[in-house]
CSV table of C-alpha atoms and ligand atoms in Angstrom, one decimal:
chain,number,residue,atom,x,y,z
U,1,MET,CA,128.1,85.7,69.5
U,2,PHE,CA,130.2,88.8,68.7
U,3,ASN,CA,133.8,88.4,67.5
U,4,LYS,CA,135.1,91.6,69.1
U,5,ILE,CA,133.7,94.1,71.6
U,6,LEU,CA,135.0,97.6,72.1
U,7,ILE,CA,134.6,98.8,75.7
U,8,ALA,CA,133.8,102.5,75.8
U,9,ASN,CA,134.8,103.0,79.4
U,10,ARG,CA,137.7,102.9,81.9
U,11,GLY,CA,138.5,101.8,85.4
U,12,GLU,CA,137.0,98.8,87.2
U,13,ILE,CA,134.0,98.4,84.9
U,14,ALA,CA,136.2,98.2,81.8
U,15,LEU,CA,138.1,95.4,83.5
U,16,ARG,CA,134.9,93.7,84.6
U,17,ILE,CA,133.6,93.8,81.0
U,18,ILE,CA,136.9,92.5,79.5
U,19,ARG,CA,136.8,89.6,81.9
U,20,ALA,CA,133.2,88.7,80.8
U,21,CYS,CA,134.3,88.9,77.1
U,22,HIS,CA,137.2,86.7,77.6
U,23,GLU,CA,135.1,84.0,79.3
U,24,LEU,CA,132.8,84.2,76.4
U,25,GLY,CA,135.7,83.8,73.9
U,26,VAL,CA,135.1,87.4,72.5
U,27,SER,CA,138.2,89.5,71.9
U,28,THR,CA,138.3,93.0,73.3
U,29,VAL,CA,139.3,96.5,72.3
U,30,ALA,CA,140.1,99.1,75.1
U,31,VAL,CA,139.9,102.8,74.4
U,32,TYR,CA,141.8,105.1,76.7
U,33,SER,CA,142.6,108.8,77.2
U,34,GLU,CA,146.1,110.1,77.2
U,35,ILE,CA,146.2,110.1,81.0
U,36,ASP,CA,145.1,106.4,81.2
U,37,GLU,CA,147.9,104.9,79.2
U,38,LEU,CA,149.1,102.9,82.3
U,39,SER,CA,145.6,101.9,83.4
U,40,LEU,CA,144.9,98.2,83.7
U,41,HIS,CA,142.1,98.0,81.1
U,42,VAL,CA,144.6,98.9,78.5
U,43,ARG,CA,146.7,95.9,79.5
U,44,PHE,CA,143.9,93.4,79.9
U,45,ALA,CA,142.4,94.1,76.5
U,46,ASP,CA,143.6,92.4,73.3
U,47,GLU,CA,143.9,95.8,71.6
U,48,ALA,CA,143.9,99.4,72.8
U,49,ILE,CA,143.4,102.7,71.1
U,50,CYS,CA,144.0,106.2,72.4
U,51,VAL,CA,140.9,108.3,71.9
U,52,GLY,CA,142.0,111.7,73.0
U,53,PRO,CA,143.0,114.0,75.9
U,54,PRO,CA,141.9,113.4,79.5
U,55,PRO,CA,138.6,115.2,79.8
U,56,GLY,CA,135.7,112.7,79.4
U,57,ASN,CA,134.0,114.7,76.6
U,58,MET,CA,137.2,114.7,74.6
U,59,SER,CA,137.9,110.9,74.9
U,60,TYR,CA,135.5,108.4,76.6
U,61,MET,CA,132.5,110.5,75.4
U,62,ASN,CA,133.9,111.6,72.1
U,63,VAL,CA,131.4,109.8,69.8
U,64,PRO,CA,133.3,110.2,66.5
U,65,GLN,CA,136.5,108.9,68.1
U,66,ILE,CA,134.9,105.9,69.7
U,67,ILE,CA,133.1,105.0,66.5
U,68,SER,CA,136.4,105.3,64.5
U,69,ALA,CA,138.1,103.1,67.0
U,70,ALA,CA,135.4,100.5,66.6
U,71,GLU,CA,135.7,100.7,62.8
U,72,VAL,CA,139.4,100.5,62.5
U,73,THR,CA,139.5,97.5,64.8
U,74,ASN,CA,136.5,95.8,63.2
U,75,ALA,CA,134.6,95.6,66.5
U,76,ASP,CA,131.0,94.4,66.0
U,77,ALA,CA,129.7,95.7,69.3
U,78,ILE,CA,130.3,98.4,71.9
U,79,HIS,CA,129.8,98.0,75.6
U,80,PRO,CA,129.3,101.4,77.3
U,81,GLY,CA,129.6,100.3,80.9
U,82,TYR,CA,128.1,102.9,83.3
U,83,GLY,CA,128.4,106.7,83.1
U,84,PHE,CA,130.0,108.3,80.0
U,85,LEU,CA,127.9,107.2,77.0
U,86,ALA,CA,125.9,104.5,78.7
U,87,GLU,CA,122.5,106.4,78.7
U,88,ASN,CA,123.0,108.5,75.6
U,89,SER,CA,120.3,107.5,73.1
U,90,ARG,CA,121.9,109.5,70.3
U,91,PHE,CA,125.1,107.4,70.7
U,92,ALA,CA,123.0,104.2,70.5
U,93,ASP,CA,121.5,105.6,67.3
U,94,VAL,CA,124.9,106.4,65.8
U,95,CYS,CA,126.1,102.8,66.6
U,96,GLU,CA,123.1,101.4,64.7
U,97,ASP,CA,123.9,103.7,61.7
U,98,HIS,CA,127.4,102.2,61.7
U,99,ASP,CA,126.1,98.6,62.0
U,100,ILE,CA,127.7,98.3,65.4
U,101,THR,CA,125.6,96.7,68.2
U,102,PHE,CA,125.2,99.0,71.2
U,103,ILE,CA,125.1,96.6,74.2
U,104,GLY,CA,122.0,98.0,75.9
U,105,PRO,CA,118.4,98.7,75.2
U,106,SER,CA,117.2,100.4,72.0
U,107,ALA,CA,117.8,104.2,71.5
U,108,GLU,CA,114.0,104.6,71.7
U,109,VAL,CA,113.7,102.9,75.0
U,110,MET,CA,116.6,104.8,76.4
U,111,SER,CA,115.2,108.2,75.4
U,112,ARG,CA,111.7,107.3,76.8
U,113,MET,CA,113.1,106.2,80.1
U,114,GLY,CA,115.5,109.2,80.1
U,115,ASP,CA,112.4,111.5,80.4
U,116,LYS,CA,111.4,110.7,83.9
U,117,SER,CA,107.8,112.0,83.4
U,118,VAL,CA,107.3,109.8,80.3
U,119,ALA,CA,108.8,106.9,82.2
U,120,LYS,CA,106.3,107.4,85.1
U,121,GLU,CA,103.4,107.5,82.7
U,122,THR,CA,104.6,104.3,81.0
U,123,MET,CA,104.8,102.6,84.4
U,124,MET,CA,101.3,103.8,85.3
U,125,ASN,CA,100.0,102.1,82.1
U,126,ALA,CA,101.6,98.9,83.3
U,127,ASP,CA,99.9,99.1,86.7
U,128,VAL,CA,103.2,99.7,88.5
U,129,PRO,CA,102.6,101.8,91.6
U,130,VAL,CA,103.7,105.4,91.1
U,131,ILE,CA,103.8,108.4,93.5
U,132,PRO,CA,100.6,110.5,93.4
U,133,GLY,CA,101.2,113.7,91.6
U,134,SER,CA,100.9,115.5,88.2
U,135,GLU,CA,99.8,113.6,85.2
U,136,GLY,CA,102.8,114.2,83.0
U,137,LYS,CA,104.5,117.6,82.9
U,138,VAL,CA,103.4,120.8,84.8
U,139,GLU,CA,103.4,123.9,82.7
U,140,THR,CA,103.0,126.7,85.3
U,141,ALA,CA,103.4,127.4,89.0
U,142,GLU,CA,99.6,127.8,89.1
U,143,ASP,CA,99.1,124.3,88.0
U,144,ALA,CA,101.7,123.0,90.4
U,145,LYS,CA,99.8,124.8,93.2
U,146,LYS,CA,96.5,123.1,92.2
U,147,ILE,CA,98.2,119.7,92.4
U,148,ALA,CA,99.8,120.5,95.7
U,149,SER,CA,96.5,121.5,97.3
U,150,ASP,CA,94.9,118.3,95.9
U,151,ILE,CA,97.6,115.9,97.2
U,152,GLY,CA,98.7,118.0,100.1
U,153,LEU,CA,102.1,119.2,101.2
U,154,PRO,CA,105.0,118.4,101.1
U,155,VAL,CA,105.5,118.0,97.4
U,156,ILE,CA,108.6,117.6,95.3
U,157,ILE,CA,109.3,119.4,92.0
U,158,LYS,CA,111.5,117.3,89.7
U,159,ALA,CA,113.2,117.9,86.4
U,160,ALA,CA,111.8,115.5,83.8
U,161,ALA,CA,115.3,115.4,82.2
U,162,GLY,CA,117.0,115.0,85.7
U,163,GLY,CA,117.4,111.9,87.6
U,164,GLY,CA,119.9,110.6,90.2
U,165,GLY,CA,118.9,113.4,92.5
U,166,ARG,CA,119.7,116.4,90.3
U,167,GLY,CA,117.2,119.2,89.8
U,168,MET,CA,114.8,118.6,92.6
U,169,ARG,CA,113.1,121.0,95.1
U,170,VAL,CA,111.0,120.0,98.1
U,171,VAL,CA,108.1,122.3,98.9
U,172,LYS,CA,106.9,122.3,102.5
U,173,GLU,CA,105.0,125.6,102.6
U,174,MET,CA,102.6,126.7,99.8
U,175,GLU,CA,104.1,130.3,99.9
U,176,ASP,CA,107.4,128.8,98.7
U,177,LEU,CA,105.9,127.0,95.8
U,178,GLU,CA,106.0,129.8,93.2
U,179,ASN,CA,109.7,130.6,93.8
U,180,TYR,CA,110.8,127.0,94.0
U,181,PHE,CA,109.0,126.2,90.8
U,182,ALA,CA,110.9,129.1,89.0
U,183,MET,CA,114.2,128.0,90.5
U,184,ALA,CA,113.6,124.3,89.5
U,185,ARG,CA,112.7,125.5,86.0
U,186,SER,CA,115.8,127.6,85.5
U,187,GLU,CA,118.1,125.0,87.0
U,188,SER,CA,116.7,122.3,84.8
U,189,GLN,CA,117.1,124.5,81.8
U,190,ALA,CA,120.7,125.3,82.7
U,191,ALA,CA,121.7,121.7,83.7
U,192,PHE,CA,119.7,119.6,81.2
U,193,ASP,CA,118.7,122.1,78.5
U,194,SER,CA,115.1,121.3,79.3
U,195,PRO,CA,112.5,123.3,81.2
U,196,ASP,CA,110.2,120.3,81.8
U,197,LEU,CA,109.1,119.7,85.3
U,198,TYR,CA,106.7,117.4,87.1
U,199,VAL,CA,105.3,117.3,90.7
U,200,GLU,CA,104.6,114.6,93.1
U,201,LYS,CA,104.0,113.9,96.8
U,202,PHE,CA,107.2,114.0,98.8
U,203,ILE,CA,107.8,110.7,100.6
U,204,GLU,CA,109.6,111.4,103.9
U,205,GLN,CA,112.5,109.1,104.8
U,206,PRO,CA,112.1,106.5,102.2
U,207,ARG,CA,114.3,103.5,101.4
U,208,HIS,CA,115.9,103.2,98.0
U,209,VAL,CA,115.3,99.6,96.8
U,210,GLU,CA,115.9,98.7,93.2
U,211,VAL,CA,115.1,95.6,91.2
U,212,GLN,CA,117.6,94.0,88.7
U,213,LEU,CA,116.1,93.1,85.3
U,214,LEU,CA,117.3,91.2,82.3
U,215,GLY,CA,115.3,91.3,79.1
U,216,ASP,CA,115.9,89.6,75.7
U,217,SER,CA,114.9,90.5,72.2
U,218,PHE,CA,112.0,88.0,72.3
U,219,GLY,CA,110.1,90.0,74.9
U,220,GLU,CA,111.1,87.9,77.8
U,221,VAL,CA,112.1,89.8,81.0
U,222,VAL,CA,113.2,88.3,84.4
U,223,ALA,CA,113.7,90.1,87.7
U,224,LEU,CA,116.7,89.0,89.7
U,225,GLY,CA,115.8,90.2,93.1
U,226,GLU,CA,116.5,93.6,94.7
U,227,ARG,CA,119.3,95.7,96.1
U,228,GLU,CA,119.1,97.9,99.1
U,229,CYS,CA,120.8,101.3,98.2
U,230,SER,CA,119.7,103.6,101.1
U,231,ILE,CA,123.3,104.1,102.4
U,232,GLN,CA,124.1,107.1,100.2
U,233,ARG,CA,125.6,110.5,100.7
U,234,ARG,CA,124.5,113.4,98.3
U,235,HIS,CA,123.1,110.8,96.0
U,236,GLN,CA,126.4,108.8,95.9
U,237,LYS,CA,125.9,105.3,97.1
U,238,LEU,CA,128.6,104.1,99.5
U,239,ILE,CA,127.3,100.6,100.6
U,240,GLU,CA,124.8,98.4,98.8
U,241,GLU,CA,123.5,95.0,99.6
U,242,SER,CA,121.2,92.2,98.4
U,243,PRO,CA,118.7,91.1,99.5
U,244,SER,CA,117.3,94.2,101.2
U,245,PRO,CA,116.8,93.8,104.9
U,246,ALA,CA,113.4,95.5,104.5
U,247,VAL,CA,112.1,93.1,101.9
U,248,ASP,CA,110.5,89.7,102.7
U,249,GLU,CA,109.6,87.0,100.1
U,250,GLU,CA,106.1,88.4,99.7
U,251,LEU,CA,107.2,92.0,99.0
U,252,ARG,CA,110.0,90.7,96.8
U,253,ALA,CA,107.5,88.9,94.6
U,254,LYS,CA,105.3,92.0,94.4
U,255,MET,CA,108.2,94.3,93.5
U,256,CYS,CA,109.7,91.9,91.0
U,257,ASN,CA,106.4,91.3,89.3
U,258,ALA,CA,105.7,95.1,89.1
U,259,ALA,CA,109.2,95.7,87.7
U,260,VAL,CA,108.8,92.9,85.1
U,261,ARG,CA,105.4,94.4,84.0
U,262,GLY,CA,107.0,97.8,83.6
U,263,ALA,CA,110.0,96.5,81.6
U,264,LYS,CA,107.7,94.5,79.3
U,265,GLU,CA,105.5,97.6,78.8
U,266,VAL,CA,108.5,99.5,77.4
U,267,GLY,CA,109.9,96.5,75.5
U,268,TYR,CA,113.0,96.5,77.6
U,269,GLU,CA,116.0,94.5,76.2
U,270,SER,CA,119.3,94.1,78.1
U,271,ALA,CA,120.3,94.5,81.8
U,272,GLY,CA,118.4,97.3,83.5
U,273,THR,CA,117.1,98.4,86.9
U,274,ILE,CA,113.9,99.8,88.2
U,275,GLU,CA,114.3,102.0,91.3
U,276,PHE,CA,111.6,102.1,93.9
U,277,LEU,CA,111.0,104.2,96.9
U,278,LEU,CA,109.8,102.1,99.8
U,279,ASP,CA,107.9,104.2,102.5
U,280,ALA,CA,107.7,103.5,106.2
U,281,GLU,CA,104.6,101.3,105.6
U,282,LYS,CA,106.5,99.3,103.0
U,283,ASN,CA,104.4,100.7,100.1
U,284,PHE,CA,106.7,100.8,97.0
U,285,TYR,CA,106.6,103.3,94.2
U,286,PHE,CA,108.3,103.6,90.9
U,287,MET,CA,111.0,106.3,90.9
U,288,GLU,CA,113.3,105.8,87.8
U,289,MET,CA,114.5,103.2,85.4
U,290,ASN,CA,118.2,102.9,84.8
U,291,THR,CA,118.9,101.6,81.3
U,292,ARG,CA,122.5,100.4,82.1
U,293,ILE,CA,124.5,97.9,84.1
U,294,GLN,CA,125.0,99.6,87.5
U,295,VAL,CA,128.0,99.9,89.7
U,296,GLU,CA,126.4,97.7,92.4
U,297,HIS,CA,125.5,94.8,90.1
U,298,PRO,CA,127.9,92.4,91.8
U,299,VAL,CA,125.8,92.1,95.0
U,300,THR,CA,123.1,90.6,92.8
U,301,GLU,CA,125.5,88.4,91.0
U,302,MET,CA,126.8,87.0,94.3
U,303,VAL,CA,123.3,86.0,95.6
U,304,VAL,CA,121.7,84.8,92.4
U,305,GLY,CA,124.8,83.2,90.9
U,306,ILE,CA,124.4,84.8,87.4
U,307,ASP,CA,127.1,86.8,85.6
U,308,LEU,CA,125.0,89.8,84.6
U,309,ILE,CA,127.5,91.2,82.1
U,310,LYS,CA,127.9,87.9,80.3
U,311,GLU,CA,124.1,87.6,80.1
U,312,GLN,CA,123.8,91.2,79.0
U,313,ILE,CA,126.3,90.5,76.2
U,314,ARG,CA,124.4,87.2,75.3
U,315,VAL,CA,121.0,88.9,75.0
U,316,ALA,CA,122.6,91.7,72.9
U,317,ALA,CA,123.9,89.0,70.5
U,318,GLY,CA,120.3,87.7,70.1
U,319,GLY,CA,120.4,85.1,72.9
U,320,LYS,CA,117.5,84.3,75.2
U,321,VAL,CA,117.0,84.8,78.9
U,322,ALA,CA,117.3,81.2,80.2
U,323,PRO,CA,114.0,79.8,81.6
U,324,TRP,CA,115.7,78.7,84.8
U,325,MET,CA,116.5,82.3,85.6
U,326,LYS,CA,112.8,82.9,86.5
U,327,ASN,CA,113.2,80.4,89.4
U,328,PHE,CA,116.6,81.6,90.6
U,329,LYS,CA,117.3,80.7,94.2
U,330,LEU,CA,118.5,83.5,96.5
U,331,ARG,CA,121.7,82.2,98.2
U,332,GLY,CA,122.8,84.1,101.3
U,333,HIS,CA,123.6,87.8,101.5
U,334,SER,CA,126.0,90.1,99.8
U,335,ILE,CA,127.4,93.6,100.7
U,336,GLU,CA,129.4,96.0,98.6
U,337,CYS,CA,131.6,98.8,99.8
U,338,ARG,CA,132.6,101.3,97.2
U,339,VAL,CA,136.3,102.3,97.6
U,340,ASN,CA,136.5,106.0,96.6
U,341,ALA,CA,139.7,108.0,96.6
U,342,GLU,CA,138.2,110.6,98.9
U,343,ASP,CA,139.0,112.0,102.3
U,344,PRO,CA,136.0,111.3,104.7
U,345,GLU,CA,137.8,113.6,107.3
U,346,HIS,CA,137.4,116.5,105.0
U,347,GLY,CA,134.0,116.3,103.5
U,348,PHE,CA,134.8,113.5,101.1
U,349,ARG,CA,137.0,115.8,99.0
U,350,PRO,CA,138.8,113.9,96.1
U,351,SER,CA,142.2,112.4,97.0
U,352,PRO,CA,143.9,111.6,93.7
U,353,GLY,CA,147.6,110.7,93.5
U,354,GLU,CA,150.0,107.7,93.6
U,355,ILE,CA,149.0,104.6,95.5
U,356,THR,CA,152.3,103.7,97.2
U,357,SER,CA,151.2,100.5,98.9
U,358,PHE,CA,148.3,98.3,98.0
U,359,HIS,CA,146.9,95.0,99.4
U,360,MET,CA,143.4,93.7,98.7
U,361,PRO,CA,141.5,91.3,100.9
U,362,GLY,CA,140.8,87.7,100.0
U,363,GLY,CA,139.6,84.4,101.5
U,364,MET,CA,136.2,82.8,101.5
U,365,GLY,CA,133.2,84.9,100.4
U,366,MET,CA,135.3,87.8,99.2
U,367,ARG,CA,135.4,89.5,95.8
U,368,VAL,CA,137.3,92.6,94.7
U,369,ASP,CA,136.7,94.5,91.5
U,370,THR,CA,139.3,97.2,91.0
U,371,HIS,CA,141.7,98.6,88.4
U,372,ALA,CA,144.1,99.9,91.0
U,373,TYR,CA,147.5,98.5,91.9
U,374,ALA,CA,150.6,99.5,93.8
U,375,GLY,CA,152.3,102.3,91.9
U,376,TYR,CA,149.1,103.3,90.0
U,377,THR,CA,148.4,107.0,90.0
U,378,ILE,CA,144.7,108.0,90.3
U,379,PRO,CA,144.2,110.9,87.9
U,380,PRO,CA,142.1,113.8,89.2
U,381,THR,CA,140.1,113.8,86.0
U,382,TYR,CA,137.4,111.2,86.6
U,383,ASP,CA,135.0,109.7,89.1
U,384,SER,CA,136.9,108.9,92.4
U,385,MET,CA,135.7,105.3,92.7
U,386,ILE,CA,138.8,103.1,92.5
U,387,GLY,CA,137.2,99.7,93.3
U,388,LYS,CA,134.6,97.7,95.1
U,389,ILE,CA,135.0,95.2,97.9
U,390,ILE,CA,132.1,92.7,97.9
U,391,SER,CA,131.4,90.1,100.6
U,392,HIS,CA,129.1,87.1,100.5
U,393,GLY,CA,127.9,85.2,103.5
U,394,ARG,CA,125.3,82.7,104.5
U,395,ASP,CA,123.3,85.5,106.0
U,396,ARG,CA,123.5,89.2,106.6
U,397,ARG,CA,125.4,88.9,109.8
U,398,GLU,CA,128.1,86.8,108.2
U,399,ALA,CA,128.3,89.1,105.2
U,400,ILE,CA,128.8,92.1,107.6
U,401,ASP,CA,131.4,90.2,109.7
U,402,ARG,CA,133.2,89.1,106.5
U,403,MET,CA,133.3,92.7,105.2
U,404,GLN,CA,134.6,94.0,108.5
U,405,ARG,CA,137.4,91.4,108.4
U,406,ALA,CA,138.2,92.2,104.8
U,407,LEU,CA,138.4,96.0,105.3
U,408,GLU,CA,140.7,95.3,108.2
U,409,GLU,CA,143.0,93.4,105.9
U,410,THR,CA,142.9,96.0,103.2
U,411,VAL,CA,146.0,98.3,102.8
U,412,ILE,CA,145.8,101.4,100.5
U,413,GLU,CA,148.6,103.9,101.1
U,414,GLY,CA,149.5,107.2,99.5
U,415,ILE,CA,145.9,108.4,99.2
U,416,LYS,CA,142.8,108.7,101.4
U,417,THR,CA,139.9,106.4,100.9
U,418,THR,CA,136.3,105.9,102.2
U,419,ILE,CA,137.2,102.6,103.9
U,420,PRO,CA,137.6,104.0,107.5
U,421,PHE,CA,134.1,105.6,107.1
U,422,GLN,CA,132.6,102.4,105.9
U,423,GLN,CA,134.2,100.5,108.8
U,424,GLN,CA,132.3,102.8,111.2
U,425,VAL,CA,129.0,102.4,109.3
U,426,LEU,CA,129.3,98.6,109.4
U,427,ALA,CA,129.8,98.8,113.2
U,428,ASP,CA,126.8,101.1,113.7
U,429,GLU,CA,123.9,99.5,115.6
U,430,ARG,CA,121.3,101.0,113.2
U,431,PHE,CA,123.1,99.6,110.2
U,432,ILE,CA,123.5,96.2,111.8
U,433,SER,CA,119.8,96.2,112.7
U,434,GLY,CA,118.9,96.7,109.0
U,435,ASN,CA,116.4,99.4,110.1
U,436,PHE,CA,117.6,102.5,108.2
U,437,ASP,CA,116.5,104.8,105.3
U,438,THR,CA,118.0,107.2,102.9
U,439,LYS,CA,118.6,109.8,105.7
U,440,PHE,CA,121.0,107.4,107.5
U,441,LEU,CA,124.2,109.1,106.4
U,442,GLU,CA,122.8,112.6,107.0
U,443,ASN,CA,122.5,111.6,110.7
U,444,PHE,CA,125.7,109.7,110.9
U,445,THR,CA,128.9,111.3,112.3
U,446,PHE,CA,132.3,110.0,111.3
U,447,GLN,CA,134.8,109.8,114.1
U,448,PRO,CA,138.2,110.8,112.6
U,449,GLU,CA,140.9,108.3,113.4
U,450,GLY,CA,143.4,109.0,116.1
U,451,ILE,CA,140.8,110.7,118.3
Q,501,MV4,C1,111.8,111.5,95.9
Q,501,MV4,C2,112.0,111.5,97.3
Q,501,MV4,C3,110.9,111.6,98.1
Q,501,MV4,N1,109.6,111.7,97.5
Q,501,MV4,N2,110.6,111.6,95.4
Q,501,MV4,C4,116.5,111.3,94.8
Q,501,MV4,C5,117.1,110.7,93.6
Q,501,MV4,C6,116.1,110.7,92.6
Q,501,MV4,N3,116.1,109.4,91.9
Q,501,MV4,C7,114.8,110.8,93.3
Q,501,MV4,N4,115.1,111.1,94.7
Q,501,MV4,C8,114.1,111.2,95.6
Q,501,MV4,N5,112.9,111.3,95.1
Q,501,MV4,C9,109.5,111.7,96.2
Q,501,MV4,N6,108.3,111.8,95.6
Q,501,MV4,C10,113.3,111.4,97.8
Q,501,MV4,C11,114.3,111.3,97.0
Q,501,MV4,C12,115.6,111.2,97.6
Q,501,MV4,C13,116.4,110.0,97.6
Q,501,MV4,C14,116.0,108.9,96.9
Q,501,MV4,C15,116.7,107.7,96.9
Q,501,MV4,C16,117.9,107.7,97.6
Q,501,MV4,C17,118.4,108.8,98.3
Q,501,MV4,C18,117.6,110.0,98.3
Q,501,MV4,C19,118.1,111.1,99.0
Q,501,MV4,C20,117.3,112.2,99.0
Q,501,MV4,C21,116.1,112.3,98.3
C-alpha cells in the first residue's frame, strides 16, 4: 500500500478521498488554491500545500506545482478525483516520469478513450454494441452525406475530442448537413484543438445508463451494476440512481458483460465507467468511456456495499479485484441529489457566497458527502456543486420517500440551491413511475416557491 497520497482536487471529492485514505492507513496531502485556505479538505488532510491563485489552471491543474507538492511531501501517489487533471493523459505521463503513481488507468488507455472515435472502434472490436455510423473519422461533408443517406436521417455529428455533450450537431434535413458539418468542425477546432469528427445515427429520447467498472493490473475487470443518469439539464446531471428503473436482471447481465468485454479489450485498470444510450426498445449502445471516478459513484457504493475509492486505491497499489465482487448482491435502491449553489428560479445561475445557516439530514438510509459548513463561503471560481445527498432504501419507493424526507430536513441559508427543484422532480408522477428519458428536464417546469 502507499505511504502517502496527494489529492489533486478540492471540495467534496477531496474529502471523500481523504476519508478512504485514512481508513486504509495512508497519510494524505491536500493541495489548495489561495481562495480555498478555509476549505475542509485542507483541515482533514495530514498536510496541506498552497499551489497557486484561484483559477483552476493556475492551481489544481498546474502540473509543475502539483508535482512539486508531491515531491516535497514525499507522496508516492496522486489521486486526481474528477474534473481538473483526472482525464489528462499527459499528466499521468508526467507522474510516471517522476515515479509517482497516478491513481487511474495508464496514460495510453486514457488517451485512447479520450478520442471518442477510437474508443468506439475499440468497443466494436470487443463486440460491444455501438451506434451505426461512420467507421472512424469523417474527413469531408461529402463523406458525411454518404453515411447519412446510408443510415438515414436524423444523424448526429460529434467531435472525436469532445464528450460530455460538447461539440455535437444533430442533422434532421440533408440540406443542413454541409453547414452543420462545417460548424461542428470549427467548434471542435476552437474548443478542443482538433478538427476530427465522426457521424452516427441520432437516437431519439434515449436513456443514459452507465456501468461501473473496476479493473486490476492482472487483467481482471468486474462490473458493479448500472446507474440511471437521465435526469440531467444541459449535460449536467442533477439526480442519479442505482439500479436503473429501466434495467431488469437480464438486461443488467448483458450490459455488464458488454462493459467488461470493452474494458478488457482496452486493458482497463482502475475504477471507470462505460456510458450507454438505451433506446425506447431497450437496445443499448456504447457512447463513451469515463476513465475516472465519477461524481455519482456513491449510489453504486450504497447498493453493492463496496467502497469504490478504497478499491481504486488498492488496485493502483497492485492489489487484485476480489473474486467475490463478481457475485455482488444488489441490495435495495439508492438515489443521489446533487446540491448545487445555483438558483433554479433564474436559469440555474451560480449562487456563490457565504452559507449563513447549514443543517444536513441524517437518520436511517442517509448519506451526505459535502465540504460545506455553516460560515463557509462558496467561491465563484469553481464548479457550483457543494455536496451530494444520497438515500438508500429497500426499494425505489423507499429511497424516494427517504430522499423527500431528507430534503425537507435540510437547511442551507445565505445562498440558493437546487434542492427546491429536486423536491419537485421527486414528487413528479413521471419520475416516480421510473418511465423517463434524457428529455425529462427539458419538458419539466419548475414552480417557483411562494406561488
Ligand atoms: C447521442 C444522442 C443521440 N444519439 N448520440 C450527449 C452527451 C454525449 N456523451 C453524447 N450525447 C448524446 N449522444 C446519438 N447517436 C444523444 C445524446 C444526448 C444525451 C445523452 C445522454 C444524456 C443526456 C443527453 C442529452 C442530450 C443528448
